CSV table of C-alpha atoms in Angstrom, one decimal:
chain,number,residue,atom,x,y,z
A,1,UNK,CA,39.1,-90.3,213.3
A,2,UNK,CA,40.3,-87.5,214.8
A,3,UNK,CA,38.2,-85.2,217.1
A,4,UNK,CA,38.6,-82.1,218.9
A,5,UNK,CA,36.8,-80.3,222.1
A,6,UNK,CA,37.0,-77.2,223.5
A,7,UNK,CA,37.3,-76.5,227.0
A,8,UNK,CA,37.5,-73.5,229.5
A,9,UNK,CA,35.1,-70.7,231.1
A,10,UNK,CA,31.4,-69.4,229.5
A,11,UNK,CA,31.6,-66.2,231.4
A,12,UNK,CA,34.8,-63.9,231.7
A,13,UNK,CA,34.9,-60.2,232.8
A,14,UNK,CA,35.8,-57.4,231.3
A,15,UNK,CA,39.4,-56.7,230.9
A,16,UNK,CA,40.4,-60.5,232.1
A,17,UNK,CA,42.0,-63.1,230.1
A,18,UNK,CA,39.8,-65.5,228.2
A,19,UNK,CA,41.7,-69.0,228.4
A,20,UNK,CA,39.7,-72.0,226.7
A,21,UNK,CA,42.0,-75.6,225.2
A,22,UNK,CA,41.3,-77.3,222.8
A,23,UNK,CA,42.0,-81.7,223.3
A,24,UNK,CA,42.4,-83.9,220.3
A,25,UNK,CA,41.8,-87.2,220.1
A,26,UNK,CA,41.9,-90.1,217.9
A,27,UNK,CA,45.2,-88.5,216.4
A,28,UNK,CA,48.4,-87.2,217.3
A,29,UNK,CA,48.5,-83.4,217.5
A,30,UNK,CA,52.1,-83.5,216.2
A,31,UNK,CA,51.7,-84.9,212.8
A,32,UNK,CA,53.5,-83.2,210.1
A,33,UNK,CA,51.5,-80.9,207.4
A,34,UNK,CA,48.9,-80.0,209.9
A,35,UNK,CA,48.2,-77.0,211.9
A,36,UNK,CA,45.8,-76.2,214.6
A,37,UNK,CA,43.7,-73.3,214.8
A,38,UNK,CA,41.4,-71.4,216.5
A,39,UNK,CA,38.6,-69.4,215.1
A,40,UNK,CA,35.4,-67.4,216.3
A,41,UNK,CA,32.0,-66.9,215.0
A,42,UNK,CA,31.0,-63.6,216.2
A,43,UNK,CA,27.3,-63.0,217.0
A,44,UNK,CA,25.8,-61.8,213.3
A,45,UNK,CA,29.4,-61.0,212.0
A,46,UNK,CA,30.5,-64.5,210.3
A,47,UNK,CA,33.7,-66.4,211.3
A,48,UNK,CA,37.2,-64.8,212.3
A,49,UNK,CA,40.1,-66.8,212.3
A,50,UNK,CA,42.2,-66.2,215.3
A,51,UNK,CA,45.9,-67.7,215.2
A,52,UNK,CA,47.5,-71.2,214.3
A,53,UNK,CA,50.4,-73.0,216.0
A,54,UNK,CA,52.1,-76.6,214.7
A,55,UNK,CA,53.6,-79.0,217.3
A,56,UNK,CA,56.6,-77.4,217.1
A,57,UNK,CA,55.5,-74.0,218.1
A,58,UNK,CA,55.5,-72.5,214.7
A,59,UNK,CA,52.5,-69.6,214.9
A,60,UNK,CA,51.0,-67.2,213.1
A,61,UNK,CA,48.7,-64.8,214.7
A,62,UNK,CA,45.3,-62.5,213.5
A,63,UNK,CA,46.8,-59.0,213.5
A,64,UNK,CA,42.9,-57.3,214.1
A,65,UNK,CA,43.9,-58.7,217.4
A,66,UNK,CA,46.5,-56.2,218.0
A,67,UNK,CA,49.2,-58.7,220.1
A,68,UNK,CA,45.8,-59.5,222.6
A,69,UNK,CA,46.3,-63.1,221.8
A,70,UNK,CA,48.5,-66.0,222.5
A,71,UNK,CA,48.5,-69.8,221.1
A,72,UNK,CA,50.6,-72.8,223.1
A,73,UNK,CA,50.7,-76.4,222.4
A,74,UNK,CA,51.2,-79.1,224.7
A,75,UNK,CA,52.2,-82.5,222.7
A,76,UNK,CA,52.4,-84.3,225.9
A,77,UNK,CA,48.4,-84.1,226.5
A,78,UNK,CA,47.7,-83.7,223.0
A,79,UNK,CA,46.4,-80.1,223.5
A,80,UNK,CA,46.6,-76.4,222.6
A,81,UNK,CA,45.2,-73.2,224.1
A,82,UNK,CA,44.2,-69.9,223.2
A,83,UNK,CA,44.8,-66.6,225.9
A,84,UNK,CA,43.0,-63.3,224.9
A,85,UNK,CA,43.8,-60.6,226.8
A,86,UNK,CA,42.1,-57.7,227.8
A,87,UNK,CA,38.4,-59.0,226.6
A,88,UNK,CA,35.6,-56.6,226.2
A,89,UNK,CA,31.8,-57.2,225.0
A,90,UNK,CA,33.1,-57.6,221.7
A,91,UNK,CA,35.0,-60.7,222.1
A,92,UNK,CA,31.9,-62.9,223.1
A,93,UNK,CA,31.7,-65.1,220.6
A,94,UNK,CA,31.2,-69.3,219.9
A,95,UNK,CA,34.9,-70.1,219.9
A,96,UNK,CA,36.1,-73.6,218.1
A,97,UNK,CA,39.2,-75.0,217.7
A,98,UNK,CA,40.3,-76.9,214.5
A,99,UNK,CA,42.2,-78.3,212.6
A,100,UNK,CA,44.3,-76.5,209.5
A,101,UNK,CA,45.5,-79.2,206.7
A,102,UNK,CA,48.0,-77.3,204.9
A,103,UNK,CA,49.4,-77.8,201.6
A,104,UNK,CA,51.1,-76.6,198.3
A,105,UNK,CA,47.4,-76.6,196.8
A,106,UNK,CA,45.6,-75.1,200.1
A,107,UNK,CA,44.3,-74.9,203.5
A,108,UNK,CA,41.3,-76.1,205.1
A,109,UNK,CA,39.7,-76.7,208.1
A,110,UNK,CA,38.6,-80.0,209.1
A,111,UNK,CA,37.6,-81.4,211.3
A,112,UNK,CA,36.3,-78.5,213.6
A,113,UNK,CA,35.4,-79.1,217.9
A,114,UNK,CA,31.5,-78.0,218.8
A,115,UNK,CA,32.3,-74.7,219.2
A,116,UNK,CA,32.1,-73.2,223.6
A,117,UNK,CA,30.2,-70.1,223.9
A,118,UNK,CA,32.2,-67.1,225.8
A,119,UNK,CA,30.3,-64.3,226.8
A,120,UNK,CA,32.2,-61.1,228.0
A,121,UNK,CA,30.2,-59.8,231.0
A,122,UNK,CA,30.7,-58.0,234.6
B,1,UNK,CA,43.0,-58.8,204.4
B,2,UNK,CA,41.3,-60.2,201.7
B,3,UNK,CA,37.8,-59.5,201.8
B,4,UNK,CA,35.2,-62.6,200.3
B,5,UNK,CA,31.7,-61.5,198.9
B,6,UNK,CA,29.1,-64.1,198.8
B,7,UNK,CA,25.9,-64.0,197.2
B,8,UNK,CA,23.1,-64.0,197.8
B,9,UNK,CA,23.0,-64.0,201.1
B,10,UNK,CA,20.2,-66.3,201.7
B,11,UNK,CA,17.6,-68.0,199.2
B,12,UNK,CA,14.9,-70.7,199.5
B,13,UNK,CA,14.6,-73.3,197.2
B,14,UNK,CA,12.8,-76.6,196.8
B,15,UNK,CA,13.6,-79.9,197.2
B,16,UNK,CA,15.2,-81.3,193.6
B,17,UNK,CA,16.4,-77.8,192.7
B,18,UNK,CA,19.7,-77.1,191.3
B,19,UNK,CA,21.4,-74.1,193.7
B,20,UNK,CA,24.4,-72.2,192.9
B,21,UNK,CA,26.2,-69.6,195.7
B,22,UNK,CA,28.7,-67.4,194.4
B,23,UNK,CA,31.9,-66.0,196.2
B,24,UNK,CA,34.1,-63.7,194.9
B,25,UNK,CA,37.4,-62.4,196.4
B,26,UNK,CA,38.6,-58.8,196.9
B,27,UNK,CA,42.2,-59.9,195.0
B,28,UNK,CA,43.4,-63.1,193.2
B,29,UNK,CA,43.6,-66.2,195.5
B,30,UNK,CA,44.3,-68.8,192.7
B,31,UNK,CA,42.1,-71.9,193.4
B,32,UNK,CA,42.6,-71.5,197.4
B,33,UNK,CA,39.3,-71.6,198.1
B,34,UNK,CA,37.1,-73.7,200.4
B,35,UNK,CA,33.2,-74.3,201.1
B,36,UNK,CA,31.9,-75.2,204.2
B,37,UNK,CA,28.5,-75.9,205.6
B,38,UNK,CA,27.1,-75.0,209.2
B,39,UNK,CA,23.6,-76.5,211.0
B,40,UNK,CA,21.9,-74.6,213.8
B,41,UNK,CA,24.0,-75.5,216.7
B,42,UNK,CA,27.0,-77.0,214.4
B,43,UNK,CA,30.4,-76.6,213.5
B,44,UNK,CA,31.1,-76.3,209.8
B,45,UNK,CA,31.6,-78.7,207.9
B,46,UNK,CA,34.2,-78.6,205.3
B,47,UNK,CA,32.5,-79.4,201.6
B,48,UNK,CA,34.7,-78.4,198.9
B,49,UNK,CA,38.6,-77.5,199.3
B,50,UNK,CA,40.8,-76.0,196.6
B,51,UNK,CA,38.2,-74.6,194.7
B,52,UNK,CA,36.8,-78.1,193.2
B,53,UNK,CA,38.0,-80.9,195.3
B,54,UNK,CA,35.2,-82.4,197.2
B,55,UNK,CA,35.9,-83.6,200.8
B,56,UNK,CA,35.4,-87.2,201.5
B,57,UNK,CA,32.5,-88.3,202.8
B,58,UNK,CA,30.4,-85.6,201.1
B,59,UNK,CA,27.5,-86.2,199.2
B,60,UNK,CA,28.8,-85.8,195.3
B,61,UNK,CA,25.4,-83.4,194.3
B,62,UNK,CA,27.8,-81.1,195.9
B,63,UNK,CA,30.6,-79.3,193.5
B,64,UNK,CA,32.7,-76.5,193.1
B,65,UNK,CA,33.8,-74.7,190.1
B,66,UNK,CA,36.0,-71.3,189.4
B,67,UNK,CA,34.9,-69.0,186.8
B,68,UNK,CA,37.7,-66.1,186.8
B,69,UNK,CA,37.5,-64.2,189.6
B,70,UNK,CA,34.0,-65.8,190.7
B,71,UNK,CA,33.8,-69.4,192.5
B,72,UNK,CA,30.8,-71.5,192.9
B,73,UNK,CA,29.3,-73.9,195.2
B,74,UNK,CA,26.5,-76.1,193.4
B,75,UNK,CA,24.1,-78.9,195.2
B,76,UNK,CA,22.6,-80.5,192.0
B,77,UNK,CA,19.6,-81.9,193.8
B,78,UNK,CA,18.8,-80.5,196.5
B,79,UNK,CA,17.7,-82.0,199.2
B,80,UNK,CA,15.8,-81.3,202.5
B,81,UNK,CA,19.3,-82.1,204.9
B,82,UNK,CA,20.4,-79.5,202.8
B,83,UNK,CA,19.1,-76.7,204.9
B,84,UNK,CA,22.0,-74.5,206.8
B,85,UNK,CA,24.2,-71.6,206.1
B,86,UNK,CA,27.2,-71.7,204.0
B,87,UNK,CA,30.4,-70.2,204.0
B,88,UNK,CA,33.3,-70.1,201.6
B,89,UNK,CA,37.2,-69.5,203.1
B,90,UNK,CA,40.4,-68.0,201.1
B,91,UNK,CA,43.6,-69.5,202.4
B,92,UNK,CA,45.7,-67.6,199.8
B,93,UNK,CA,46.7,-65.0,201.8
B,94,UNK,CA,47.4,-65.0,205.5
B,95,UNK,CA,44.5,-64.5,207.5
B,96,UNK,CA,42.5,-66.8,206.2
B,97,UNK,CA,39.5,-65.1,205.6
B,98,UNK,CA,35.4,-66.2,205.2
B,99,UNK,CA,32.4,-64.9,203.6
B,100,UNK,CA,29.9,-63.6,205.2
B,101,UNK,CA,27.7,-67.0,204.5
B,102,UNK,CA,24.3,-67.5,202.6
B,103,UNK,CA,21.5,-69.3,204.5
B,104,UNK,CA,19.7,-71.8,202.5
B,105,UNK,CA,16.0,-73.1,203.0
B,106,UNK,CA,14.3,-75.2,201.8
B,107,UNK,CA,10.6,-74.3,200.4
């Protein structure tokens, strides 16, 4: 069954560039009709879905992140990142990687990594 | 975006009960709709994708049903794992988008 973890920094200052990855396991991370995403949850403002990429480098990106954000894939580990740039308070947030199963009928996320806490902070 | 209304936002009921959560979208999104469930401390969990279908593995007191413009998440029976928040997703319309989640306890 096919797992995912997060990875990277719990602290990042202001203005820096917040760089977590995300490894899967028990499956390959290039297998067609699925995508791989990552998405916050935002202290008492729900989940925000960040930006996708396939094993090809096909991406699609959250535009309320104004161009902050970029997604890579790295088939050879069986990885993907996230870079935000230019963080401020409002980007600490549980962030969790996982993965999008898309179809003619539908997306939907499954399964999804733990979650890593960032917290923005000087 | 598309903006998803849940209701109510949280509830308590008791073990046994029937419980129905509501989501409602800000524009069509056909049957793209998903329902997920998140402990303390948890990821979601996905439930229910494409309006109805339930995910395997998932308890079948669990269902989902469109009515219009209004979809609905319904535990039949509820029972006391039952407790966490849940969420519903569109995936019509690029970016996906979630509710803002309904916390369910249990009495």
């Amino acid at each position: 069954q096919v797992r995912l973890q997060e990875s990277g920094p719990g602290l990042v200052k202001p203005s820096q560039t917040l760089s977590l990855t995300c490894t899967v396991s028990g499956g390959s991370i290039s297998t067609d009709g699925y995508y791989w995403s990552w998405i916050r949850q935002l202290p008492g403002k729900g989940l925000e879905w960040i930006a996708y990429i396939n094993y090809s480098g096909s991406t699609y990106y959250n535009p309320s992140l104004k161009g902050r954000v970029t997604i890579s894939v790295d088939t050879s580990q069986n990885q993907f990142s996230l870079n935000l740039r230019s963080v401020t308070a409002a980007d600490t947030a549980l962030y969790y990687c996982a993965r999008e199963r898309r179809s003619d009928y539908g997306n939907y996320f499954d399964p999804w990594g733990q979650g890593t806490l960032v917290t923005v902070s000087s | 975006d598309i903006q998803m209304t849940q209701s109510p936002s949280s509830l308590s009921a008791s073990v046994g009960d029937r419980v129905t959560i509501t989501c409602r979208a800000s524009e069509t999104i056909s049957n793209y709709l998903n329902w997920y469930q998140q402990k303390p401390g948890k990821a979601p969990k996905l439930l229910i994708y494409s309006a109805s279908s339930l995910q395997s593995g998932v308890p079948s007191r669990f269902s989902g049903s469109r009515s219009g413009p209004d979809f609905t998440l319904t535990i039949s029976s509820l029972q006391p794992e039952d407790s966490a928040t849940y969420y519903c997703q569109q995936s019509y319309s690029a970016p996906d988008t979630f509710g803002r989640g309904t916390k369910l306890e249990i009495k």
